[in-house]
XYZ file of C-alpha atoms in Angstrom:
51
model
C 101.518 236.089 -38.787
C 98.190 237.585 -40.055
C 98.825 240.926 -41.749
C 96.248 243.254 -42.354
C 94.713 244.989 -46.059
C 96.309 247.927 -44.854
C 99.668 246.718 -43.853
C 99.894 244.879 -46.835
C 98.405 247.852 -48.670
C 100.976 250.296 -46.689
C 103.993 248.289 -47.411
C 102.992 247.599 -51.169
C 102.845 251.464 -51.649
C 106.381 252.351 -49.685
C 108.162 249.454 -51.967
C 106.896 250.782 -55.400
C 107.490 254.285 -54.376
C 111.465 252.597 -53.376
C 110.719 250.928 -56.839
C 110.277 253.899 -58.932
C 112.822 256.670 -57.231
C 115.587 254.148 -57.729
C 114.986 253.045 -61.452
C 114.545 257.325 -62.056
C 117.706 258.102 -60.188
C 119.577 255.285 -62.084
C 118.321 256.755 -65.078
C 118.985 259.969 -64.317
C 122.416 259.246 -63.473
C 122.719 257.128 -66.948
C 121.484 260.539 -68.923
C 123.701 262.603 -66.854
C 127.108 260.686 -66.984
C 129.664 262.589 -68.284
C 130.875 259.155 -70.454
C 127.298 259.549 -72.363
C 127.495 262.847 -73.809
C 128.692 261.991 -77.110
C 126.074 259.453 -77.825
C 123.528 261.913 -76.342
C 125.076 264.714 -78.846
C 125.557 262.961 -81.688
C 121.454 261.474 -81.458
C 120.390 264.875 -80.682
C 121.411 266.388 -84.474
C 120.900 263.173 -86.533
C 117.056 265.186 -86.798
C 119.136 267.528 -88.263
C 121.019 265.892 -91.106
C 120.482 265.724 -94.291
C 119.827 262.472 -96.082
């Protein structure tokens, strides 16, 4: 099988795009779980505390 630069190209392009939606929906689903919002709460005021 001989494959072209553009098929290779083509294909190399539709697999990273794959790539990257499914680590940013995994992550959005890791920010967005309801078992995370205490960790995300209690990060969001350590800014806030005094020392």
């Amino acid at each position: 099988m001989d494959f072209s630069y553009e098929q290779v190209a083509i294909f190399a392009q539709q697999s990273g795009l794959l790539y990257f939606f499914l680590i940013f929906a995994a992550i959005c689903v890791y920010a967005l779980w309801p078992k995370n919002k205490s960790k995300f709460d209690h990060a969001a005021q350590i800014p806030l505390e005094e020392d």
